[in-house]
Amino acid sequence: MLPTIEEAIDELHIAGKLNPGPWVKHSENVGLAAKNIAHLIPELDENKAYIFGLLHDIGRRVGIVNIPKHVYEGYKYCMDKGWNEVARICMTHSYVFMKDEFNYEPETPEEKEIKKYILEAGEADKYDKLIQMCDALATDYGFVILEKRFVDVTRRYGIMEGYIKGWDVTFAIKDMFEKDMGCSVYDVLPDIGRTTLLSPKPWKP
């Protein structure tokens, strides 16, 4: 079960009032990127892709939270709504390695639940990969090439183990979608040439 586009937009606006921040515009742009890319891929539903993008970070509605916390909060919220497909995206969007992400035993309750879910989810499907990639293409101020987004995230959080391998996975996802589309993903992202050249200071909560 999925929310309608109107419901998804309303949910995001409500969440933005609960926890204001650039993550709301980022989510809107992830949704637009996913919609525009899915439009050129017959096997994908552009409206579903749009909803997934709008709500992938909905767990941030609870406040300033880390990656596992917002992932799990989003999953719980969507499951309570009966939106199991969106709940999956909330879980998978931050874990491009999927099951290979968890070569350790998590300590927090949220991470333990995430690991259990991801291991049972199997391989990433095309919607999982689409939102993982679009998450790396969209900022709050527009769309940027992957390299720019990776630098932006690294400036905020520092270099973490596995970052470079994660970038390689995202580039591979981009290559896969471009073969399906018959063009560059950048071709369908509005004004990317201008926004890629912007250099705003990293956002700090």
mmCIF file with all atom_site columns, C-alpha atoms in Angstrom:
data_model
loop_
_atom_site.group_PDB
_atom_site.id
_atom_site.type_symbol
_atom_site.label_atom_id
_atom_site.label_alt_id
_atom_site.label_comp_id
_atom_site.label_asym_id
_atom_site.label_entity_id
_atom_site.label_seq_id
_atom_site.pdbx_PDB_ins_code
_atom_site.Cartn_x
_atom_site.Cartn_y
_atom_site.Cartn_z
_atom_site.occupancy
_atom_site.B_iso_or_equiv
_atom_site.pdbx_formal_charge
_atom_site.auth_seq_id
_atom_site.auth_comp_id
_atom_site.auth_asym_id
_atom_site.auth_atom_id
_atom_site.pdbx_PDB_model_num
ATOM 1   C CA . MET A 1 1   ? 0.000  0.000   0.000   1.00 0.00 ? 1   MET A CA 1
ATOM 2   C CA . LEU A 1 2   ? 1.163  3.499   -0.895  1.00 0.00 ? 2   LEU A CA 1
ATOM 3   C CA . PRO A 1 3   ? 0.055  6.995   0.057   1.00 0.00 ? 3   PRO A CA 1
ATOM 4   C CA . THR A 1 4   ? -1.117 9.227   -2.758  1.00 0.00 ? 4   THR A CA 1
ATOM 5   C CA . ILE A 1 5   ? 1.200  11.936  -4.021  1.00 0.00 ? 5   ILE A CA 1
ATOM 6   C CA . GLU A 1 6   ? -0.947 14.504  -2.221  1.00 0.00 ? 6   GLU A CA 1
ATOM 7   C CA . GLU A 1 7   ? -0.710 12.544  1.034   1.00 0.00 ? 7   GLU A CA 1
ATOM 8   C CA . ALA A 1 8   ? 3.060  12.229  0.662   1.00 0.00 ? 8   ALA A CA 1
ATOM 9   C CA . ILE A 1 9   ? 3.451  15.977  0.113   1.00 0.00 ? 9   ILE A CA 1
ATOM 10  C CA . ASP A 1 10  ? 1.247  16.707  3.128   1.00 0.00 ? 10  ASP A CA 1
ATOM 11  C CA . GLU A 1 11  ? 3.245  14.290  5.282   1.00 0.00 ? 11  GLU A CA 1
ATOM 12  C CA . LEU A 1 12  ? 6.495  15.965  4.294   1.00 0.00 ? 12  LEU A CA 1
ATOM 13  C CA . HIS A 1 13  ? 5.127  19.437  5.059   1.00 0.00 ? 13  HIS A CA 1
ATOM 14  C CA . ILE A 1 14  ? 3.889  18.292  8.475   1.00 0.00 ? 14  ILE A CA 1
ATOM 15  C CA . ALA A 1 15  ? 7.266  16.713  9.190   1.00 0.00 ? 15  ALA A CA 1
ATOM 16  C CA . GLY A 1 16  ? 8.996  19.928  8.154   1.00 0.00 ? 16  GLY A CA 1
ATOM 17  C CA . LYS A 1 17  ? 7.028  21.838  10.769  1.00 0.00 ? 17  LYS A CA 1
ATOM 18  C CA . LEU A 1 18  ? 7.946  19.280  13.429  1.00 0.00 ? 18  LEU A CA 1
ATOM 19  C CA . ASN A 1 19  ? 11.638 19.396  12.509  1.00 0.00 ? 19  ASN A CA 1
ATOM 20  C CA . PRO A 1 20  ? 12.498 22.327  10.228  1.00 0.00 ? 20  PRO A CA 1
ATOM 21  C CA . GLY A 1 21  ? 15.660 22.022  8.174   1.00 0.00 ? 21  GLY A CA 1
ATOM 22  C CA . PRO A 1 22  ? 17.153 21.628  4.696   1.00 0.00 ? 22  PRO A CA 1
ATOM 23  C CA . TRP A 1 23  ? 16.241 17.926  4.719   1.00 0.00 ? 23  TRP A CA 1
ATOM 24  C CA . VAL A 1 24  ? 12.711 18.875  3.574   1.00 0.00 ? 24  VAL A CA 1
ATOM 25  C CA . LYS A 1 25  ? 13.841 20.563  0.340   1.00 0.00 ? 25  LYS A CA 1
ATOM 26  C CA . HIS A 1 26  ? 16.353 17.762  -0.122  1.00 0.00 ? 26  HIS A CA 1
ATOM 27  C CA . SER A 1 27  ? 13.500 15.246  0.066   1.00 0.00 ? 27  SER A CA 1
ATOM 28  C CA . GLU A 1 28  ? 11.445 17.200  -2.457  1.00 0.00 ? 28  GLU A CA 1
ATOM 29  C CA . ASN A 1 29  ? 14.403 17.189  -4.837  1.00 0.00 ? 29  ASN A CA 1
ATOM 30  C CA . VAL A 1 30  ? 15.050 13.472  -4.338  1.00 0.00 ? 30  VAL A CA 1
ATOM 31  C CA . GLY A 1 31  ? 11.425 12.912  -5.270  1.00 0.00 ? 31  GLY A CA 1
ATOM 32  C CA . LEU A 1 32  ? 11.707 15.044  -8.408  1.00 0.00 ? 32  LEU A CA 1
ATOM 33  C CA . ALA A 1 33  ? 14.933 13.351  -9.493  1.00 0.00 ? 33  ALA A CA 1
ATOM 34  C CA . ALA A 1 34  ? 13.423 9.894   -8.968  1.00 0.00 ? 34  ALA A CA 1
ATOM 35  C CA . LYS A 1 35  ? 10.301 10.859  -10.903 1.00 0.00 ? 35  LYS A CA 1
ATOM 36  C CA . ASN A 1 36  ? 12.233 12.295  -13.852 1.00 0.00 ? 36  ASN A CA 1
ATOM 37  C CA . ILE A 1 37  ? 14.534 9.288   -14.108 1.00 0.00 ? 37  ILE A CA 1
ATOM 38  C CA . ALA A 1 38  ? 11.728 6.738   -13.714 1.00 0.00 ? 38  ALA A CA 1
ATOM 39  C CA . HIS A 1 39  ? 9.778  8.522   -16.474 1.00 0.00 ? 39  HIS A CA 1
ATOM 40  C CA . LEU A 1 40  ? 12.342 7.227   -18.985 1.00 0.00 ? 40  LEU A CA 1
ATOM 41  C CA . ILE A 1 41  ? 12.370 3.641   -17.681 1.00 0.00 ? 41  ILE A CA 1
ATOM 42  C CA . PRO A 1 42  ? 9.248  1.681   -18.709 1.00 0.00 ? 42  PRO A CA 1
ATOM 43  C CA . GLU A 1 43  ? 9.507  -0.875  -15.897 1.00 0.00 ? 43  GLU A CA 1
ATOM 44  C CA . LEU A 1 44  ? 9.389  1.861   -13.237 1.00 0.00 ? 44  LEU A CA 1
ATOM 45  C CA . ASP A 1 45  ? 6.341  3.851   -12.142 1.00 0.00 ? 45  ASP A CA 1
ATOM 46  C CA . GLU A 1 46  ? 7.268  7.521   -11.974 1.00 0.00 ? 46  GLU A CA 1
ATOM 47  C CA . ASN A 1 47  ? 4.548  8.359   -9.444  1.00 0.00 ? 47  ASN A CA 1
ATOM 48  C CA . LYS A 1 48  ? 5.693  5.580   -7.104  1.00 0.00 ? 48  LYS A CA 1
ATOM 49  C CA . ALA A 1 49  ? 9.289  6.754   -7.524  1.00 0.00 ? 49  ALA A CA 1
ATOM 50  C CA . TYR A 1 50  ? 8.211  10.304  -6.673  1.00 0.00 ? 50  TYR A CA 1
ATOM 51  C CA . ILE A 1 51  ? 6.453  9.181   -3.488  1.00 0.00 ? 51  ILE A CA 1
ATOM 52  C CA . PHE A 1 52  ? 9.456  7.098   -2.453  1.00 0.00 ? 52  PHE A CA 1
ATOM 53  C CA . GLY A 1 53  ? 11.752 10.083  -2.919  1.00 0.00 ? 53  GLY A CA 1
ATOM 54  C CA . LEU A 1 54  ? 9.496  12.478  -1.028  1.00 0.00 ? 54  LEU A CA 1
ATOM 55  C CA . LEU A 1 55  ? 9.257  10.178  2.001   1.00 0.00 ? 55  LEU A CA 1
ATOM 56  C CA . HIS A 1 56  ? 12.643 8.426   2.132   1.00 0.00 ? 56  HIS A CA 1
ATOM 57  C CA . ASP A 1 57  ? 13.791 10.681  5.015   1.00 0.00 ? 57  ASP A CA 1
ATOM 58  C CA . ILE A 1 58  ? 10.427 10.992  6.783   1.00 0.00 ? 58  ILE A CA 1
ATOM 59  C CA . GLY A 1 59  ? 11.983 9.580   9.956   1.00 0.00 ? 59  GLY A CA 1
ATOM 60  C CA . ARG A 1 60  ? 13.631 12.967  10.445  1.00 0.00 ? 60  ARG A CA 1
ATOM 61  C CA . ARG A 1 61  ? 10.219 14.225  11.555  1.00 0.00 ? 61  ARG A CA 1
ATOM 62  C CA . VAL A 1 62  ? 11.172 13.230  15.114  1.00 0.00 ? 62  VAL A CA 1
ATOM 63  C CA . GLY A 1 63  ? 14.063 15.693  15.329  1.00 0.00 ? 63  GLY A CA 1
ATOM 64  C CA . ILE A 1 64  ? 17.806 15.873  14.702  1.00 0.00 ? 64  ILE A CA 1
ATOM 65  C CA . VAL A 1 65  ? 18.797 12.242  14.476  1.00 0.00 ? 65  VAL A CA 1
ATOM 66  C CA . ASN A 1 66  ? 21.649 10.100  13.150  1.00 0.00 ? 66  ASN A CA 1
ATOM 67  C CA . ILE A 1 67  ? 21.412 7.724   10.194  1.00 0.00 ? 67  ILE A CA 1
ATOM 68  C CA . PRO A 1 68  ? 20.182 4.590   12.017  1.00 0.00 ? 68  PRO A CA 1
ATOM 69  C CA . LYS A 1 69  ? 17.689 6.564   14.079  1.00 0.00 ? 69  LYS A CA 1
ATOM 70  C CA . HIS A 1 70  ? 16.023 8.348   11.154  1.00 0.00 ? 70  HIS A CA 1
ATOM 71  C CA . VAL A 1 71  ? 16.040 5.165   9.073   1.00 0.00 ? 71  VAL A CA 1
ATOM 72  C CA . TYR A 1 72  ? 14.254 3.196   11.766  1.00 0.00 ? 72  TYR A CA 1
ATOM 73  C CA . GLU A 1 73  ? 11.890 6.007   12.764  1.00 0.00 ? 73  GLU A CA 1
ATOM 74  C CA . GLY A 1 74  ? 10.834 6.367   9.136   1.00 0.00 ? 74  GLY A CA 1
ATOM 75  C CA . TYR A 1 75  ? 10.303 2.638   8.819   1.00 0.00 ? 75  TYR A CA 1
ATOM 76  C CA . LYS A 1 76  ? 8.161  2.499   11.958  1.00 0.00 ? 76  LYS A CA 1
ATOM 77  C CA . TYR A 1 77  ? 6.101  5.510   10.956  1.00 0.00 ? 77  TYR A CA 1
ATOM 78  C CA . CYS A 1 78  ? 5.348  4.169   7.487   1.00 0.00 ? 78  CYS A CA 1
ATOM 79  C CA . MET A 1 79  ? 4.547  0.688   8.754   1.00 0.00 ? 79  MET A CA 1
ATOM 80  C CA . ASP A 1 80  ? 2.074  2.217   11.225  1.00 0.00 ? 80  ASP A CA 1
ATOM 81  C CA . LYS A 1 81  ? 0.465  3.963   8.244   1.00 0.00 ? 81  LYS A CA 1
ATOM 82  C CA . GLY A 1 82  ? 0.319  0.706   6.290   1.00 0.00 ? 82  GLY A CA 1
ATOM 83  C CA . TRP A 1 83  ? 2.819  1.975   3.711   1.00 0.00 ? 83  TRP A CA 1
ATOM 84  C CA . ASN A 1 84  ? 5.053  -1.088  3.623   1.00 0.00 ? 84  ASN A CA 1
ATOM 85  C CA . GLU A 1 85  ? 6.694  -0.205  0.299   1.00 0.00 ? 85  GLU A CA 1
ATOM 86  C CA . VAL A 1 86  ? 7.712  3.226   1.570   1.00 0.00 ? 86  VAL A CA 1
ATOM 87  C CA . ALA A 1 87  ? 8.859  1.636   4.825   1.00 0.00 ? 87  ALA A CA 1
ATOM 88  C CA . ARG A 1 88  ? 11.271 -0.518  2.826   1.00 0.00 ? 88  ARG A CA 1
ATOM 89  C CA . ILE A 1 89  ? 12.742 2.561   1.130   1.00 0.00 ? 89  ILE A CA 1
ATOM 90  C CA . CYS A 1 90  ? 13.180 4.220   4.533   1.00 0.00 ? 90  CYS A CA 1
ATOM 91  C CA . MET A 1 91  ? 15.263 1.200   5.525   1.00 0.00 ? 91  MET A CA 1
ATOM 92  C CA . THR A 1 92  ? 17.306 0.702   2.347   1.00 0.00 ? 92  THR A CA 1
ATOM 93  C CA . HIS A 1 93  ? 18.119 4.230   1.169   1.00 0.00 ? 93  HIS A CA 1
ATOM 94  C CA . SER A 1 94  ? 21.135 4.700   3.462   1.00 0.00 ? 94  SER A CA 1
ATOM 95  C CA . TYR A 1 95  ? 22.640 1.244   2.948   1.00 0.00 ? 95  TYR A CA 1
ATOM 96  C CA . VAL A 1 96  ? 23.968 0.875   -0.589  1.00 0.00 ? 96  VAL A CA 1
ATOM 97  C CA . PHE A 1 97  ? 25.852 -2.313  0.370   1.00 0.00 ? 97  PHE A CA 1
ATOM 98  C CA . MET A 1 98  ? 22.604 -3.861  1.669   1.00 0.00 ? 98  MET A CA 1
ATOM 99  C CA . LYS A 1 99  ? 23.468 -7.087  3.565   1.00 0.00 ? 99  LYS A CA 1
ATOM 100 C CA . ASP A 1 100 ? 27.203 -6.490  3.092   1.00 0.00 ? 100 ASP A CA 1
ATOM 101 C CA . GLU A 1 101 ? 26.831 -3.289  5.131   1.00 0.00 ? 101 GLU A CA 1
ATOM 102 C CA . PHE A 1 102 ? 26.562 -5.301  8.331   1.00 0.00 ? 102 PHE A CA 1
ATOM 103 C CA . ASN A 1 103 ? 29.824 -7.171  8.796   1.00 0.00 ? 103 ASN A CA 1
ATOM 104 C CA . TYR A 1 104 ? 29.618 -6.224  12.476  1.00 0.00 ? 104 TYR A CA 1
ATOM 105 C CA . GLU A 1 105 ? 27.201 -6.726  15.329  1.00 0.00 ? 105 GLU A CA 1
ATOM 106 C CA . PRO A 1 106 ? 25.231 -3.507  15.941  1.00 0.00 ? 106 PRO A CA 1
ATOM 107 C CA . GLU A 1 107 ? 24.931 -2.168  19.472  1.00 0.00 ? 107 GLU A CA 1
ATOM 108 C CA . THR A 1 108 ? 21.840 0.045   19.375  1.00 0.00 ? 108 THR A CA 1
ATOM 109 C CA . PRO A 1 109 ? 18.292 -1.348  19.204  1.00 0.00 ? 109 PRO A CA 1
ATOM 110 C CA . GLU A 1 110 ? 17.635 0.599   15.989  1.00 0.00 ? 110 GLU A CA 1
ATOM 111 C CA . GLU A 1 111 ? 20.682 -0.807  14.216  1.00 0.00 ? 111 GLU A CA 1
ATOM 112 C CA . LYS A 1 112 ? 19.844 -4.342  15.309  1.00 0.00 ? 112 LYS A CA 1
ATOM 113 C CA . GLU A 1 113 ? 16.371 -4.015  13.814  1.00 0.00 ? 113 GLU A CA 1
ATOM 114 C CA . ILE A 1 114 ? 17.784 -2.460  10.645  1.00 0.00 ? 114 ILE A CA 1
ATOM 115 C CA . LYS A 1 115 ? 20.300 -5.277  10.217  1.00 0.00 ? 115 LYS A CA 1
ATOM 116 C CA . LYS A 1 116 ? 17.581 -7.899  10.696  1.00 0.00 ? 116 LYS A CA 1
ATOM 117 C CA . TYR A 1 117 ? 15.386 -6.207  8.111   1.00 0.00 ? 117 TYR A CA 1
ATOM 118 C CA . ILE A 1 118 ? 18.133 -5.681  5.534   1.00 0.00 ? 118 ILE A CA 1
ATOM 119 C CA . LEU A 1 119 ? 19.369 -9.259  5.811   1.00 0.00 ? 119 LEU A CA 1
ATOM 120 C CA . GLU A 1 120 ? 15.837 -10.532 5.242   1.00 0.00 ? 120 GLU A CA 1
ATOM 121 C CA . ALA A 1 121 ? 15.168 -8.054  2.400   1.00 0.00 ? 121 ALA A CA 1
ATOM 122 C CA . GLY A 1 122 ? 17.656 -9.688  0.045   1.00 0.00 ? 122 GLY A CA 1
ATOM 123 C CA . GLU A 1 123 ? 19.131 -7.809  -2.895  1.00 0.00 ? 123 GLU A CA 1
ATOM 124 C CA . ALA A 1 124 ? 18.315 -4.180  -3.625  1.00 0.00 ? 124 ALA A CA 1
ATOM 125 C CA . ASP A 1 125 ? 15.598 -3.797  -6.252  1.00 0.00 ? 125 ASP A CA 1
ATOM 126 C CA . LYS A 1 126 ? 15.484 -0.993  -8.818  1.00 0.00 ? 126 LYS A CA 1
ATOM 127 C CA . TYR A 1 127 ? 13.462 1.325   -6.600  1.00 0.00 ? 127 TYR A CA 1
ATOM 128 C CA . ASP A 1 128 ? 15.933 0.820   -3.739  1.00 0.00 ? 128 ASP A CA 1
ATOM 129 C CA . LYS A 1 129 ? 18.806 1.668   -6.083  1.00 0.00 ? 129 LYS A CA 1
ATOM 130 C CA . LEU A 1 130 ? 16.959 4.608   -7.610  1.00 0.00 ? 130 LEU A CA 1
ATOM 131 C CA . ILE A 1 131 ? 16.435 6.326   -4.259  1.00 0.00 ? 131 ILE A CA 1
ATOM 132 C CA . GLN A 1 132 ? 19.972 5.470   -3.095  1.00 0.00 ? 132 GLN A CA 1
ATOM 133 C CA . MET A 1 133 ? 21.304 7.234   -6.183  1.00 0.00 ? 133 MET A CA 1
ATOM 134 C CA . CYS A 1 134 ? 18.874 10.167  -6.097  1.00 0.00 ? 134 CYS A CA 1
ATOM 135 C CA . ASP A 1 135 ? 19.740 10.709  -2.430  1.00 0.00 ? 135 ASP A CA 1
ATOM 136 C CA . ALA A 1 136 ? 23.251 11.425  -3.688  1.00 0.00 ? 136 ALA A CA 1
ATOM 137 C CA . LEU A 1 137 ? 22.117 13.722  -6.509  1.00 0.00 ? 137 LEU A CA 1
ATOM 138 C CA . ALA A 1 138 ? 19.856 16.079  -4.568  1.00 0.00 ? 138 ALA A CA 1
ATOM 139 C CA . THR A 1 139 ? 20.665 18.837  -2.113  1.00 0.00 ? 139 THR A CA 1
ATOM 140 C CA . ASP A 1 140 ? 18.291 21.316  -0.551  1.00 0.00 ? 140 ASP A CA 1
ATOM 141 C CA . TYR A 1 141 ? 19.367 23.946  -3.093  1.00 0.00 ? 141 TYR A CA 1
ATOM 142 C CA . GLY A 1 142 ? 19.023 21.779  -6.199  1.00 0.00 ? 142 GLY A CA 1
ATOM 143 C CA . PHE A 1 143 ? 20.796 19.000  -8.072  1.00 0.00 ? 143 PHE A CA 1
ATOM 144 C CA . VAL A 1 144 ? 24.522 18.319  -8.280  1.00 0.00 ? 144 VAL A CA 1
ATOM 145 C CA . ILE A 1 145 ? 26.840 15.784  -9.867  1.00 0.00 ? 145 ILE A CA 1
ATOM 146 C CA . LEU A 1 146 ? 27.684 12.844  -7.608  1.00 0.00 ? 146 LEU A CA 1
ATOM 147 C CA . GLU A 1 147 ? 31.222 13.999  -6.916  1.00 0.00 ? 147 GLU A CA 1
ATOM 148 C CA . LYS A 1 148 ? 29.972 17.319  -5.550  1.00 0.00 ? 148 LYS A CA 1
ATOM 149 C CA . ARG A 1 149 ? 27.448 15.643  -3.273  1.00 0.00 ? 149 ARG A CA 1
ATOM 150 C CA . PHE A 1 150 ? 30.044 13.209  -1.933  1.00 0.00 ? 150 PHE A CA 1
ATOM 151 C CA . VAL A 1 151 ? 32.328 16.119  -1.036  1.00 0.00 ? 151 VAL A CA 1
ATOM 152 C CA . ASP A 1 152 ? 29.421 17.952  0.617   1.00 0.00 ? 152 ASP A CA 1
ATOM 153 C CA . VAL A 1 153 ? 28.570 14.972  2.833   1.00 0.00 ? 153 VAL A CA 1
ATOM 154 C CA . THR A 1 154 ? 32.225 14.402  3.688   1.00 0.00 ? 154 THR A CA 1
ATOM 155 C CA . ARG A 1 155 ? 32.652 18.049  4.713   1.00 0.00 ? 155 ARG A CA 1
ATOM 156 C CA . ARG A 1 156 ? 29.759 17.600  7.130   1.00 0.00 ? 156 ARG A CA 1
ATOM 157 C CA . TYR A 1 157 ? 30.579 14.219  8.626   1.00 0.00 ? 157 TYR A CA 1
ATOM 158 C CA . GLY A 1 158 ? 34.243 13.535  7.835   1.00 0.00 ? 158 GLY A CA 1
ATOM 159 C CA . ILE A 1 159 ? 35.702 10.501  6.080   1.00 0.00 ? 159 ILE A CA 1
ATOM 160 C CA . MET A 1 160 ? 34.244 7.233   7.330   1.00 0.00 ? 160 MET A CA 1
ATOM 161 C CA . GLU A 1 161 ? 35.368 3.715   6.613   1.00 0.00 ? 161 GLU A CA 1
ATOM 162 C CA . GLY A 1 162 ? 33.733 2.390   3.473   1.00 0.00 ? 162 GLY A CA 1
ATOM 163 C CA . TYR A 1 163 ? 32.900 5.794   1.963   1.00 0.00 ? 163 TYR A CA 1
ATOM 164 C CA . ILE A 1 164 ? 34.935 5.256   -1.213  1.00 0.00 ? 164 ILE A CA 1
ATOM 165 C CA . LYS A 1 165 ? 33.467 1.801   -1.811  1.00 0.00 ? 165 LYS A CA 1
ATOM 166 C CA . GLY A 1 166 ? 30.023 3.298   -1.302  1.00 0.00 ? 166 GLY A CA 1
ATOM 167 C CA . TRP A 1 167 ? 30.776 5.942   -3.915  1.00 0.00 ? 167 TRP A CA 1
ATOM 168 C CA . ASP A 1 168 ? 31.812 3.212   -6.348  1.00 0.00 ? 168 ASP A CA 1
ATOM 169 C CA . VAL A 1 169 ? 28.498 1.412   -5.780  1.00 0.00 ? 169 VAL A CA 1
ATOM 170 C CA . THR A 1 170 ? 26.584 4.632   -6.461  1.00 0.00 ? 170 THR A CA 1
ATOM 171 C CA . PHE A 1 171 ? 28.504 5.274   -9.676  1.00 0.00 ? 171 PHE A CA 1
ATOM 172 C CA . ALA A 1 172 ? 27.694 1.704   -10.773 1.00 0.00 ? 172 ALA A CA 1
ATOM 173 C CA . ILE A 1 173 ? 24.007 2.344   -10.066 1.00 0.00 ? 173 ILE A CA 1
ATOM 174 C CA . LYS A 1 174 ? 24.223 5.523   -12.155 1.00 0.00 ? 174 LYS A CA 1
ATOM 175 C CA . ASP A 1 175 ? 25.754 3.576   -15.055 1.00 0.00 ? 175 ASP A CA 1
ATOM 176 C CA . MET A 1 176 ? 22.961 0.985   -14.847 1.00 0.00 ? 176 MET A CA 1
ATOM 177 C CA . PHE A 1 177 ? 20.190 3.579   -14.975 1.00 0.00 ? 177 PHE A CA 1
ATOM 178 C CA . GLU A 1 178 ? 21.857 5.489   -17.801 1.00 0.00 ? 178 GLU A CA 1
ATOM 179 C CA . LYS A 1 179 ? 21.854 2.329   -19.926 1.00 0.00 ? 179 LYS A CA 1
ATOM 180 C CA . ASP A 1 180 ? 18.131 1.968   -19.231 1.00 0.00 ? 180 ASP A CA 1
ATOM 181 C CA . MET A 1 181 ? 17.455 5.644   -19.955 1.00 0.00 ? 181 MET A CA 1
ATOM 182 C CA . GLY A 1 182 ? 19.603 6.016   -23.045 1.00 0.00 ? 182 GLY A CA 1
ATOM 183 C CA . CYS A 1 183 ? 21.021 9.271   -21.689 1.00 0.00 ? 183 CYS A CA 1
ATOM 184 C CA . SER A 1 184 ? 22.791 10.711  -18.662 1.00 0.00 ? 184 SER A CA 1
ATOM 185 C CA . VAL A 1 185 ? 20.847 11.011  -15.425 1.00 0.00 ? 185 VAL A CA 1
ATOM 186 C CA . TYR A 1 186 ? 22.136 14.584  -15.347 1.00 0.00 ? 186 TYR A CA 1
ATOM 187 C CA . ASP A 1 187 ? 20.127 15.337  -18.497 1.00 0.00 ? 187 ASP A CA 1
ATOM 188 C CA . VAL A 1 188 ? 16.850 15.139  -16.559 1.00 0.00 ? 188 VAL A CA 1
ATOM 189 C CA . LEU A 1 189 ? 17.873 17.109  -13.449 1.00 0.00 ? 189 LEU A CA 1
ATOM 190 C CA . PRO A 1 190 ? 16.789 20.761  -13.785 1.00 0.00 ? 190 PRO A CA 1
ATOM 191 C CA . ASP A 1 191 ? 19.480 23.448  -13.596 1.00 0.00 ? 191 ASP A CA 1
ATOM 192 C CA . ILE A 1 192 ? 22.186 21.004  -12.461 1.00 0.00 ? 192 ILE A CA 1
ATOM 193 C CA . GLY A 1 193 ? 24.898 22.939  -14.294 1.00 0.00 ? 193 GLY A CA 1
ATOM 194 C CA . ARG A 1 194 ? 24.274 26.022  -12.169 1.00 0.00 ? 194 ARG A CA 1
ATOM 195 C CA . THR A 1 195 ? 23.696 24.370  -8.800  1.00 0.00 ? 195 THR A CA 1
ATOM 196 C CA . THR A 1 196 ? 26.729 22.094  -9.117  1.00 0.00 ? 196 THR A CA 1
ATOM 197 C CA . LEU A 1 197 ? 28.898 25.211  -9.206  1.00 0.00 ? 197 LEU A CA 1
ATOM 198 C CA . LEU A 1 198 ? 27.459 26.603  -5.963  1.00 0.00 ? 198 LEU A CA 1
ATOM 199 C CA . SER A 1 199 ? 29.499 26.153  -2.781  1.00 0.00 ? 199 SER A CA 1
ATOM 200 C CA . PRO A 1 200 ? 27.287 26.796  0.254   1.00 0.00 ? 200 PRO A CA 1
ATOM 201 C CA . LYS A 1 201 ? 28.719 26.148  3.688   1.00 0.00 ? 201 LYS A CA 1
ATOM 202 C CA . PRO A 1 202 ? 27.920 22.685  5.041   1.00 0.00 ? 202 PRO A CA 1
ATOM 203 C CA . TRP A 1 203 ? 24.698 22.679  7.031   1.00 0.00 ? 203 TRP A CA 1
ATOM 204 C CA . LYS A 1 204 ? 25.110 22.120  10.750  1.00 0.00 ? 204 LYS A CA 1
ATOM 205 C CA . PRO A 1 205 ? 22.149 21.327  13.042  1.00 0.00 ? 205 PRO A CA 1
#
